[in-house]
XYZ file of N, CA, C and O in Angstrom:
824
model
N -7.941 12.803 -11.225
C -7.480 11.911 -10.161
C -8.626 11.627 -9.207
O -9.385 12.528 -8.834
N -8.779 10.373 -8.817
C -9.859 9.989 -7.924
C -9.687 10.652 -6.556
O -8.583 10.874 -6.079
N -10.839 10.985 -5.941
C -10.801 11.590 -4.617
C -10.368 10.573 -3.584
O -10.438 9.366 -3.785
N -9.940 11.062 -2.439
C -9.612 10.187 -1.339
C -10.894 9.575 -0.780
O -11.991 10.064 -0.997
N -10.675 8.502 -0.055
C -11.796 7.877 0.622
C -12.484 8.884 1.514
O -11.852 9.761 2.101
N -13.791 8.783 1.622
C -14.625 9.689 2.393
C -14.656 11.082 1.779
O -15.098 12.037 2.432
N -14.175 11.240 0.526
C -14.309 12.507 -0.174
C -13.305 13.576 0.208
O -13.412 14.720 -0.217
N -12.299 13.215 1.006
C -11.299 14.218 1.379
C -10.395 14.508 0.185
O -9.823 13.588 -0.408
N -10.223 15.789 -0.173
C -9.358 16.113 -1.313
C -7.886 15.973 -0.950
O -7.518 15.973 0.234
N -7.032 15.854 -1.967
C -5.598 15.830 -1.725
C -5.168 17.163 -1.129
O -5.682 18.219 -1.514
N -4.240 17.155 -0.175
C -3.820 18.410 0.445
C -3.102 19.311 -0.551
O -2.406 18.825 -1.449
N -3.241 20.627 -0.431
C -2.532 21.548 -1.331
C -1.038 21.548 -1.053
O -0.594 21.182 0.044
N -0.248 21.933 -2.047
C 1.206 22.008 -1.877
C 1.666 23.456 -1.975
O 0.998 24.300 -2.581
N 2.829 23.731 -1.371
C 3.353 25.100 -1.325
C 4.557 25.316 -2.230
O 4.910 26.448 -2.543
N 5.231 24.223 -2.632
C 6.422 24.353 -3.472
C 6.508 23.151 -4.387
O 5.844 22.130 -4.168
N 7.364 23.258 -5.429
C 7.468 22.196 -6.426
C 8.925 21.868 -6.714
O 9.764 22.762 -6.857
N 9.210 20.558 -6.779
C 10.509 20.065 -7.241
C 10.236 19.359 -8.554
O 9.509 18.372 -8.591
N 10.818 19.842 -9.639
C 10.451 19.342 -10.954
C 11.666 18.825 -11.729
O 12.702 19.491 -11.811
N 11.533 17.607 -12.274
C 12.508 17.016 -13.204
C 13.927 16.964 -12.651
O 14.901 17.066 -13.410
N 14.069 16.794 -11.354
C 15.405 16.696 -10.769
C 15.872 15.239 -10.729
O 15.072 14.303 -10.718
N 17.177 15.049 -10.698
C 17.774 13.722 -10.649
C 18.254 13.451 -9.227
O 19.287 13.968 -8.807
N 17.485 12.639 -8.507
C 17.852 12.249 -7.147
C 18.368 10.817 -7.125
O 18.441 10.180 -6.071
N 18.744 10.280 -8.254
C 19.174 8.887 -8.383
C 20.273 8.570 -7.367
O 21.321 9.214 -7.342
N 20.020 7.590 -6.491
C 21.018 7.165 -5.515
C 21.138 8.060 -4.295
O 21.980 7.811 -3.433
N 20.299 9.067 -4.181
C 20.403 10.013 -3.060
C 19.974 9.367 -1.739
O 19.027 8.592 -1.678
N 20.676 9.702 -0.674
C 20.304 9.279 0.671
C 19.517 10.421 1.314
O 20.059 11.502 1.554
N 18.229 10.170 1.579
C 17.376 11.234 2.124
C 17.158 11.067 3.626
O 16.244 11.662 4.192
N 17.999 10.290 4.269
C 17.842 10.032 5.703
C 17.706 11.330 6.492
O 18.508 12.266 6.321
N 16.686 11.389 7.338
C 16.487 12.536 8.213
C 15.882 13.756 7.549
O 15.559 14.732 8.235
N 15.713 13.731 6.228
C 15.129 14.898 5.554
C 13.639 15.015 5.874
O 12.951 14.016 6.096
N 13.138 16.247 5.877
C 11.714 16.491 6.095
C 11.185 17.374 4.969
O 11.767 18.415 4.654
N 10.094 16.929 4.355
C 9.460 17.674 3.265
C 7.970 17.743 3.551
O 7.320 16.720 3.762
N 7.437 18.941 3.576
C 6.019 19.139 3.875
C 5.356 19.963 2.783
O 5.880 21.011 2.382
N 4.229 19.455 2.259
C 3.420 20.137 1.241
C 4.254 20.489 0.003
O 4.133 21.574 -0.558
N 5.090 19.538 -0.405
C 5.921 19.716 -1.600
C 5.356 18.849 -2.724
O 4.973 17.698 -2.501
N 5.328 19.378 -3.935
C 4.928 18.611 -5.100
C 6.184 18.188 -5.851
O 7.002 19.032 -6.249
N 6.363 16.882 -6.032
C 7.493 16.334 -6.777
C 6.970 15.888 -8.141
O 6.093 15.019 -8.216
N 7.501 16.466 -9.210
C 7.007 16.174 -10.554
C 8.142 15.607 -11.411
O 9.191 16.254 -11.571
N 7.951 14.398 -11.950
C 8.923 13.763 -12.842
C 10.327 13.728 -12.232
O 11.338 13.932 -12.918
N 10.411 13.475 -10.944
C 11.708 13.384 -10.257
C 12.180 11.925 -10.297
O 11.408 10.990 -10.070
N 13.460 11.733 -10.603
C 14.037 10.391 -10.634
C 14.587 10.063 -9.246
O 15.635 10.561 -8.842
N 13.864 9.215 -8.519
C 14.307 8.772 -7.194
C 14.763 7.317 -7.223
O 14.739 6.624 -6.209
N 15.204 6.861 -8.394
C 15.692 5.493 -8.529
C 16.856 5.238 -7.569
O 17.767 6.057 -7.446
N 16.793 4.111 -6.864
C 17.842 3.680 -5.934
C 18.103 4.694 -4.829
O 19.187 4.715 -4.232
N 17.115 5.530 -4.526
C 17.249 6.376 -3.337
C 17.085 5.505 -2.099
O 16.536 4.405 -2.142
N 17.561 6.009 -0.976
C 17.424 5.288 0.282
C 17.220 6.307 1.384
O 17.528 7.496 1.233
N 16.714 5.832 2.503
C 16.520 6.770 3.598
C 16.041 6.091 4.858
O 15.306 5.105 4.806
N 16.482 6.601 5.975
C 16.019 6.147 7.285
C 15.557 7.372 8.064
O 16.282 8.358 8.201
N 14.336 7.297 8.577
C 13.837 8.382 9.402
C 13.466 9.642 8.645
O 13.319 10.705 9.261
N 13.285 9.559 7.335
C 12.847 10.728 6.566
C 11.341 10.913 6.752
O 10.630 9.988 7.154
N 10.848 12.123 6.450
C 9.420 12.395 6.610
C 8.914 13.247 5.448
O 9.446 14.328 5.182
N 7.904 12.717 4.763
C 7.207 13.440 3.702
C 5.756 13.571 4.149
O 5.065 12.564 4.336
N 5.301 14.792 4.354
C 3.960 15.014 4.881
C 3.149 15.878 3.927
O 3.617 16.942 3.484
N 1.950 15.419 3.571
C 1.053 16.156 2.673
C 1.727 16.480 1.344
O 1.480 17.535 0.750
N 2.589 15.588 0.871
C 3.286 15.814 -0.397
C 2.546 15.130 -1.550
O 1.791 14.176 -1.343
N 2.793 15.606 -2.758
C 2.247 14.983 -3.956
C 3.400 14.574 -4.861
O 4.320 15.365 -5.099
N 3.359 13.340 -5.339
C 4.385 12.800 -6.231
C 3.718 12.477 -7.566
O 2.811 11.650 -7.615
N 4.165 13.115 -8.643
C 3.588 12.876 -9.968
C 4.679 12.368 -10.914
O 5.679 13.047 -11.140
N 4.488 11.166 -11.437
C 5.458 10.608 -12.367
C 6.823 10.387 -11.764
O 7.833 10.408 -12.476
N 6.891 10.146 -10.464
C 8.173 9.944 -9.777
C 8.566 8.463 -9.861
O 7.740 7.575 -9.685
N 9.837 8.212 -10.096
C 10.359 6.850 -10.195
C 11.068 6.486 -8.894
O 12.134 7.018 -8.593
N 10.458 5.549 -8.161
C 11.032 5.039 -6.914
C 11.700 3.683 -7.121
O 11.995 2.984 -6.160
N 11.962 3.301 -8.357
C 12.463 1.962 -8.666
C 13.730 1.620 -7.877
O 14.647 2.438 -7.772
N 13.746 0.408 -7.320
C 14.911 -0.116 -6.598
C 15.316 0.764 -5.414
O 16.458 0.703 -4.955
N 14.398 1.565 -4.904
C 14.699 2.381 -3.723
C 14.411 1.580 -2.456
O 13.685 0.579 -2.485
N 14.981 2.010 -1.339
C 14.803 1.298 -0.071
C 14.672 2.319 1.054
O 15.587 3.125 1.279
N 13.536 2.263 1.755
C 13.284 3.207 2.836
C 13.003 2.442 4.123
O 12.293 1.429 4.118
N 13.553 2.934 5.223
C 13.354 2.326 6.528
C 12.871 3.377 7.517
O 13.442 4.481 7.582
N 11.813 3.050 8.254
C 11.274 3.963 9.280
C 11.043 5.357 8.704
O 11.325 6.373 9.358
N 10.559 5.401 7.485
C 10.294 6.675 6.811
C 8.789 6.897 6.711
O 8.021 5.942 6.546
N 8.367 8.156 6.822
C 6.938 8.483 6.792
C 6.564 9.163 5.477
O 7.231 10.109 5.047
N 5.519 8.645 4.858
C 4.857 9.300 3.726
C 3.400 9.485 4.150
O 2.515 8.729 3.749
N 3.150 10.451 4.991
C 1.837 10.605 5.619
C 0.942 11.521 4.799
O 1.333 12.639 4.447
N -0.254 11.019 4.503
C -1.256 11.793 3.768
C -0.705 12.312 2.444
O -1.014 13.433 2.024
N 0.108 11.500 1.794
C 0.693 11.885 0.504
C -0.165 11.347 -0.650
O -0.988 10.454 -0.478
N 0.060 11.906 -1.830
C -0.642 11.484 -3.037
C 0.389 11.063 -4.072
O 1.330 11.809 -4.354
N 0.220 9.850 -4.615
C 1.134 9.314 -5.624
C 0.357 9.108 -6.919
O -0.601 8.334 -6.950
N 0.772 9.800 -7.975
C 0.069 9.720 -9.248
C 1.036 9.240 -10.334
O 2.085 9.858 -10.567
N 0.714 8.116 -10.957
C 1.523 7.543 -12.044
C 2.987 7.378 -11.645
O 3.896 7.655 -12.432
N 3.221 6.942 -10.429
C 4.584 6.689 -9.947
C 4.939 5.216 -10.151
O 4.071 4.360 -10.261
N 6.243 4.934 -10.182
C 6.719 3.569 -10.374
C 7.455 3.102 -9.117
O 8.361 3.787 -8.631
N 7.049 1.913 -8.626
C 7.646 1.348 -7.419
C 8.265 -0.019 -7.697
O 8.235 -0.901 -6.843
N 8.838 -0.208 -8.872
C 9.412 -1.514 -9.209
C 10.571 -1.856 -8.281
O 11.517 -1.089 -8.125
N 10.471 -3.012 -7.621
C 11.521 -3.524 -6.744
C 11.821 -2.568 -5.583
O 12.952 -2.496 -5.095
N 10.801 -1.850 -5.132
C 10.961 -0.930 -4.003
C 10.759 -1.680 -2.690
O 9.883 -2.533 -2.573
N 11.581 -1.363 -1.678
C 11.476 -1.994 -0.362
C 11.148 -0.933 0.686
O 11.864 0.060 0.818
N 10.066 -1.164 1.427
C 9.629 -0.232 2.471
C 9.558 -1.009 3.784
O 8.721 -1.892 3.940
N 10.430 -0.659 4.723
C 10.525 -1.392 5.979
C 10.176 -0.478 7.147
O 10.824 0.551 7.347
N 9.152 -0.840 7.886
C 8.752 -0.043 9.042
C 8.287 1.349 8.677
O 8.388 2.268 9.505
N 7.761 1.520 7.490
C 7.367 2.853 7.020
C 5.909 3.169 7.354
O 5.072 2.279 7.491
N 5.623 4.439 7.446
C 4.279 4.911 7.793
C 3.685 5.641 6.588
O 4.215 6.658 6.153
N 2.597 5.073 6.052
C 1.937 5.669 4.886
C 0.478 5.996 5.182
O -0.372 6.000 4.294
N 0.177 6.290 6.413
C -1.201 6.513 6.835
C -1.851 7.616 5.998
O -1.313 8.709 5.844
N -3.028 7.291 5.445
C -3.814 8.281 4.711
C -3.326 8.597 3.322
O -3.886 9.483 2.663
N -2.309 7.892 2.835
C -1.794 8.199 1.502
C -2.656 7.553 0.425
O -3.317 6.539 0.641
N -2.614 8.147 -0.764
C -3.459 7.721 -1.874
C -2.603 7.432 -3.105
O -1.691 8.195 -3.426
N -2.894 6.317 -3.784
C -2.159 5.912 -4.979
C -3.108 5.888 -6.173
O -4.192 5.313 -6.102
N -2.684 6.492 -7.272
C -3.536 6.583 -8.453
C -2.719 6.300 -9.711
O -1.788 7.041 -10.028
N -3.021 5.189 -10.401
C -2.347 4.877 -11.661
C -0.889 4.538 -11.526
O -0.112 4.739 -12.462
N -0.477 4.007 -10.379
C 0.933 3.675 -10.154
C 1.219 2.225 -10.553
O 0.314 1.408 -10.708
N 2.509 1.896 -10.709
C 2.927 0.516 -10.967
C 3.769 0.046 -9.791
O 4.530 0.823 -9.204
N 3.632 -1.267 -9.443
C 4.181 -1.755 -8.179
C 4.994 -3.043 -8.309
O 5.210 -3.733 -7.321
N 5.450 -3.423 -9.474
C 6.101 -4.712 -9.662
C 7.158 -5.025 -8.612
O 8.099 -4.255 -8.427
N 6.977 -6.142 -7.899
C 7.931 -6.641 -6.904
C 8.073 -5.731 -5.686
O 9.065 -5.797 -4.947
N 7.097 -4.866 -5.447
C 7.107 -4.040 -4.238
C 7.103 -4.922 -3.002
O 6.371 -5.908 -2.928
N 7.925 -4.565 -2.000
C 7.984 -5.294 -0.739
C 7.807 -4.310 0.409
O 8.541 -3.321 0.505
N 6.831 -4.608 1.264
C 6.594 -3.772 2.439
C 6.538 -4.662 3.664
O 5.807 -5.655 3.691
N 7.332 -4.339 4.671
C 7.363 -5.139 5.893
C 7.354 -4.220 7.103
O 8.162 -3.297 7.214
N 6.413 -4.477 8.015
C 6.282 -3.631 9.186
C 5.729 -2.265 8.821
O 5.596 -1.918 7.652
N 5.379 -1.501 9.826
C 4.889 -0.147 9.572
C 3.379 -0.066 9.540
O 2.661 -1.021 9.846
N 2.886 1.104 9.167
C 1.452 1.396 9.226
C 0.972 1.981 7.902
O 1.370 3.080 7.514
N 0.122 1.223 7.216
C -0.489 1.650 5.960
C -1.989 1.862 6.143
O -2.770 1.762 5.199
N -2.432 2.160 7.343
C -3.853 2.338 7.589
C -4.417 3.506 6.780
O -3.741 4.510 6.566
N -5.664 3.345 6.335
C -6.405 4.374 5.595
C -5.766 4.722 4.251
O -6.054 5.773 3.674
N -4.867 3.858 3.753
C -4.309 4.114 2.424
C -5.357 3.819 1.352
O -6.229 2.970 1.536
N -5.239 4.506 0.223
C -6.148 4.301 -0.889
C -5.424 3.624 -2.043
O -4.548 4.232 -2.669
N -5.789 2.360 -2.308
C -5.178 1.595 -3.394
C -6.266 0.973 -4.285
O -6.131 -0.166 -4.734
N -7.337 1.696 -4.583
C -8.413 1.087 -5.375
C -7.942 0.749 -6.789
O -7.311 1.557 -7.454
N -8.223 -0.474 -7.208
C -7.850 -0.885 -8.558
C -6.372 -1.099 -8.771
O -5.937 -1.333 -9.900
N -5.569 -1.047 -7.726
C -4.111 -1.159 -7.880
C -3.721 -2.558 -8.352
O -4.298 -3.560 -7.938
N -2.716 -2.624 -9.226
C -2.186 -3.900 -9.695
C -1.048 -4.319 -8.775
O 0.107 -3.940 -8.970
N -1.373 -5.100 -7.761
C -0.405 -5.519 -6.746
C 0.014 -6.973 -6.938
O 0.530 -7.604 -6.009
N -0.174 -7.497 -8.125
C 0.172 -8.887 -8.384
C 1.652 -9.149 -8.092
O 2.532 -8.456 -8.579
N 1.903 -10.161 -7.252
C 3.271 -10.545 -6.925
C 3.949 -9.693 -5.873
O 5.105 -9.944 -5.527
N 3.257 -8.696 -5.334
C 3.859 -7.852 -4.295
C 3.794 -8.554 -2.937
O 3.047 -9.512 -2.744
N 4.586 -8.074 -2.001
C 4.661 -8.706 -0.688
C 4.410 -7.683 0.414
O 5.088 -6.662 0.494
N 3.413 -7.990 1.269
C 3.102 -7.168 2.436
C 3.169 -8.077 3.655
O 2.457 -9.073 3.736
N 4.005 -7.724 4.624
C 4.191 -8.592 5.791
C 4.234 -7.789 7.086
O 4.906 -6.759 7.168
N 3.500 -8.281 8.058
C 3.529 -7.743 9.418
C 3.347 -6.229 9.460
O 4.132 -5.511 10.078
N 2.289 -5.740 8.824
C 2.004 -4.318 8.892
C 0.519 -4.083 9.052
O -0.303 -4.981 8.857
N 0.174 -2.862 9.430
C -1.227 -2.480 9.550
C -1.732 -1.918 8.223
O -1.090 -1.053 7.632
N -2.899 -2.430 7.812
C -3.602 -1.848 6.663
C -5.076 -1.661 7.043
O -5.993 -1.932 6.269
N -5.272 -1.189 8.254
C -6.635 -0.989 8.743
C -7.390 0.016 7.874
O -6.885 1.104 7.581
N -8.593 -0.370 7.460
C -9.476 0.476 6.655
C -8.819 0.951 5.359
O -9.177 1.999 4.821
N -7.860 0.173 4.858
C -7.270 0.495 3.555
C -8.298 0.226 2.456
O -9.106 -0.698 2.557
N -8.277 1.040 1.416
C -9.196 0.866 0.299
C -8.515 0.023 -0.773
O -7.675 0.505 -1.537
N -8.888 -1.253 -0.834
C -8.362 -2.173 -1.836
C -9.481 -2.608 -2.793
O -9.420 -3.682 -3.383
N -10.453 -1.752 -2.952
C -11.577 -2.063 -3.835
C -11.079 -2.360 -5.251
O -10.383 -1.541 -5.856
N -11.432 -3.527 -5.761
C -11.050 -3.871 -7.121
C -9.566 -4.068 -7.340
O -9.116 -4.161 -8.487
N -8.779 -4.150 -6.273
C -7.328 -4.329 -6.432
C -7.023 -5.707 -7.005
O -7.685 -6.691 -6.674
N -6.017 -5.767 -7.856
C -5.595 -7.029 -8.467
C -4.383 -7.549 -7.685
O -3.275 -7.056 -7.854
N -4.627 -8.545 -6.857
C -3.600 -9.009 -5.920
C -3.218 -10.468 -6.146
O -2.675 -11.116 -5.237
N -3.490 -10.998 -7.328
C -3.193 -12.410 -7.579
C -1.721 -12.711 -7.295
O -0.826 -11.966 -7.704
N -1.488 -13.806 -6.562
C -0.146 -14.281 -6.224
C 0.641 -13.297 -5.358
O 1.857 -13.413 -5.230
N -0.047 -12.346 -4.759
C 0.611 -11.453 -3.800
C 0.670 -12.147 -2.443
O 0.051 -13.195 -2.228
N 1.416 -11.567 -1.521
C 1.516 -12.113 -0.170
C 1.061 -11.053 0.829
O 1.594 -9.943 0.847
N 0.067 -11.409 1.634
C -0.382 -10.570 2.746
C -0.260 -11.428 4.000
O -1.216 -12.057 4.434
N 0.926 -11.508 4.571
C 1.176 -12.363 5.729
C 1.166 -11.538 7.011
O 1.880 -10.544 7.130
N 0.319 -11.939 7.962
C 0.245 -11.272 9.269
C -0.039 -9.787 9.113
O 0.579 -8.942 9.769
N -0.990 -9.467 8.230
C -1.368 -8.080 7.964
C -2.707 -7.776 8.631
O -3.654 -8.567 8.526
N -2.797 -6.652 9.309
C -4.058 -6.231 9.921
C -4.908 -5.542 8.860
O -4.687 -4.374 8.545
N -5.861 -6.287 8.297
C -6.749 -5.759 7.268
C -8.140 -5.464 7.834
O -9.114 -5.396 7.081
N -8.231 -5.275 9.137
C -9.533 -5.027 9.744
C -10.150 -3.747 9.172
O -9.501 -2.714 9.061
N -11.396 -3.848 8.772
C -12.098 -2.693 8.213
C -11.699 -2.348 6.792
O -12.190 -1.366 6.232
N -10.800 -3.143 6.188
C -10.347 -2.835 4.821
C -11.478 -3.040 3.824
O -12.343 -3.897 4.003
N -11.466 -2.254 2.762
C -12.430 -2.391 1.680
C -11.857 -3.385 0.679
O -10.870 -3.099 -0.002
N -12.486 -4.539 0.566
C -11.982 -5.611 -0.286
C -12.990 -6.025 -1.356
O -12.809 -7.061 -2.004
N -14.010 -5.217 -1.552
C -15.034 -5.542 -2.536
C -14.431 -5.636 -3.937
O -13.696 -4.742 -4.381
N -14.709 -6.745 -4.637
C -14.218 -6.984 -5.995
C -12.695 -7.119 -6.086
O -12.128 -7.061 -7.178
N -12.034 -7.288 -4.964
C -10.580 -7.508 -5.005
C -10.282 -8.925 -5.492
O -11.002 -9.869 -5.159
N -9.236 -9.070 -6.275
C -8.801 -10.384 -6.747
C -7.680 -10.877 -5.848
O -6.535 -10.429 -5.962
N -8.009 -11.799 -4.965
C -7.040 -12.356 -4.012
C -6.676 -13.794 -4.378
O -6.173 -14.544 -3.537
N -6.892 -14.164 -5.622
C -6.610 -15.534 -6.040
C -5.116 -15.843 -5.906
O -4.266 -15.021 -6.223
N -4.830 -17.024 -5.379
C -3.468 -17.508 -5.163
C -2.664 -16.629 -4.216
O -1.426 -16.699 -4.188
N -3.333 -15.791 -3.431
C -2.640 -14.977 -2.427
C -2.295 -15.824 -1.204
O -3.027 -16.752 -0.851
N -1.217 -15.483 -0.554
C -0.893 -16.060 0.739
C -1.421 -15.094 1.797
O -0.871 -14.008 1.985
N -2.506 -15.482 2.457
C -3.187 -14.592 3.398
C -3.008 -15.043 4.848
O -3.639 -14.479 5.750
N -2.175 -16.000 5.093
C -2.066 -16.584 6.426
C -1.691 -15.561 7.499
O -0.824 -14.729 7.291
N -2.413 -15.649 8.605
C -2.131 -14.793 9.745
C -2.732 -13.410 9.663
O -2.590 -12.619 10.599
N -3.409 -13.094 8.578
C -3.962 -11.751 8.401
C -5.388 -11.659 8.944
O -6.125 -12.650 8.971
N -5.772 -10.477 9.363
C -7.132 -10.220 9.829
C -8.028 -10.035 8.612
O -7.930 -9.032 7.905
N -8.906 -11.000 8.370
C -9.801 -10.956 7.210
C -11.248 -10.730 7.641
O -12.184 -11.096 6.932
N -11.426 -10.104 8.796
C -12.777 -9.940 9.343
C -13.680 -9.096 8.450
O -14.908 -9.215 8.524
N -13.110 -8.255 7.602
C -13.942 -7.425 6.724
C -14.122 -8.043 5.343
O -14.752 -7.445 4.464
N -13.578 -9.246 5.129
C -13.664 -9.894 3.827
C -15.038 -10.515 3.613
O -15.510 -11.305 4.434
N -15.665 -10.180 2.504
C -16.906 -10.830 2.098
C -16.551 -11.823 0.994
O -16.261 -11.410 -0.130
N -16.559 -13.128 1.279
C -16.145 -14.099 0.272
C -17.059 -14.155 -0.945
O -16.702 -14.761 -1.955
N -18.223 -13.502 -0.850
C -19.125 -13.447 -2.003
C -18.701 -12.385 -3.017
O -19.112 -12.434 -4.171
N -17.898 -11.423 -2.594
C -17.579 -10.303 -3.471
C -16.102 -10.176 -3.807
O -15.691 -9.215 -4.446
N -15.284 -11.132 -3.359
C -13.849 -11.116 -3.669
C -13.471 -12.454 -4.295
O -14.063 -13.490 -3.994
N -12.486 -12.439 -5.183
C -12.009 -13.673 -5.816
C -10.966 -14.317 -4.910
O -9.970 -13.679 -4.555
N -11.174 -15.588 -4.548
C -10.304 -16.255 -3.582
C -9.767 -17.595 -4.084
O -9.200 -18.370 -3.302
N -9.897 -17.867 -5.358
C -9.490 -19.174 -5.882
C -8.021 -19.476 -5.553
O -7.131 -18.669 -5.830
N -7.787 -20.613 -4.941
C -6.443 -21.122 -4.619
C -5.655 -20.204 -3.672
O -4.434 -20.285 -3.596
N -6.366 -19.342 -2.966
C -5.692 -18.533 -1.941
C -5.268 -19.441 -0.793
O -5.911 -20.461 -0.505
N -4.181 -19.100 -0.125
C -3.663 -19.892 0.991
C -4.069 -19.229 2.296
O -3.736 -18.061 2.545
N -4.790 -19.972 3.137
C -5.252 -19.435 4.412
C -4.934 -20.425 5.525
O -4.612 -21.586 5.268
N -5.042 -19.967 6.775
C -4.793 -20.852 7.902
C -6.122 -21.425 8.410
O -7.200 -20.994 7.982
N -6.080 -22.410 9.313
C -7.328 -23.035 9.778
C -8.317 -22.049 10.396
O -9.534 -22.164 10.185
N -7.847 -21.105 11.175
C -8.753 -20.133 11.791
C -9.481 -19.329 10.716
O -10.695 -19.095 10.794
N -8.746 -18.888 9.703
C -9.366 -18.130 8.622
C -10.369 -18.992 7.858
O -11.414 -18.498 7.416
N -10.052 -20.276 7.700
C -10.960 -21.172 6.982
C -12.307 -21.254 7.692
O -13.374 -21.225 7.045
N -12.271 -21.347 9.009
C -13.514 -21.407 9.780
C -14.290 -20.105 9.635
O -15.516 -20.103 9.438
N -13.596 -18.977 9.719
C -14.252 -17.681 9.615
C -14.917 -17.506 8.247
O -16.052 -17.041 8.140
N -14.212 -17.901 7.182
C -14.765 -17.761 5.834
C -15.931 -18.715 5.637
O -16.943 -18.370 5.008
N -15.813 -19.921 6.184
C -16.919 -20.870 6.075
C -18.182 -20.303 6.726
O -19.290 -20.411 6.174
N -18.033 -19.707 7.884
C -19.186 -19.107 8.558
C -19.745 -17.934 7.768
O -20.962 -17.727 7.708
N -18.847 -17.145 7.135
C -19.300 -16.024 6.314
C -20.100 -16.507 5.108
O -20.962 -15.789 4.582
N -19.834 -17.741 4.681
C -20.564 -18.335 3.560
C -21.856 -19.009 4.010
O -22.571 -19.610 3.201
N -22.127 -18.919 5.312
C -23.355 -19.476 5.827
C -23.251 -20.927 6.226
O -24.269 -21.592 6.477
N -22.031 -21.457 6.313
C -21.838 -22.853 6.688
C -21.751 -22.972 8.213
O -21.304 -22.055 8.897
N -22.143 -24.113 8.723
C -22.046 -24.374 10.147
C -20.858 -25.299 10.383
O -20.789 -26.387 9.819
N -19.932 -24.846 11.194
C -18.716 -25.611 11.447
C -18.870 -26.386 12.755
O -19.116 -25.807 13.807
N -18.697 -27.724 12.681
C -18.795 -28.573 13.867
C -17.632 -29.550 13.908
O -17.078 -29.906 12.867
N -17.284 -29.951 15.094
C -16.249 -30.977 15.254
C -16.890 -32.362 15.348
O -18.004 -32.516 15.835
N -16.156 -33.366 14.878
C -16.586 -34.745 15.032
C -17.726 -35.151 14.103
O -18.300 -34.454 13.368
């Protein structure tokens, strides 16, 4: 498994939940710290105000689950499935994703700063009105994804495929248009000026 950004290792765990069926479980208000979840079925789980801290999820299925105001802080996700998962106002600061699938993932609001998503296949996913400050999206495949009103300041976007993405309203100050694919991406006028200047063009009126 790839190391975290800046070389920080995944936090150790103290207990393990293995091969359990949590299908449809409501985890609202639950707190789990330094727990390793292995091959757990969390399909259609839901939760408000739950907290997972320094946890590791291996082969966990989050398909069709919905979480609101839930924290997955400094967690590690390995080969997990997030098909049709909805995350609203959730906090994933410092979490790392490795070899996961994300089809139709929707995230709105919340804080995803310092998350590690290098090489992630985020095609068609939706991210709206959330923080992704200094997130690692190196080499991420984001074609036709939506990043609307997302704070991507300081994000690593080298070799990211942002073709046909809707990027309107997002902070793209760390984007190098020479090293990311942007064909047919949708941007707003302010972003257009910023990218033009990054390409060495001089923008003038009249």
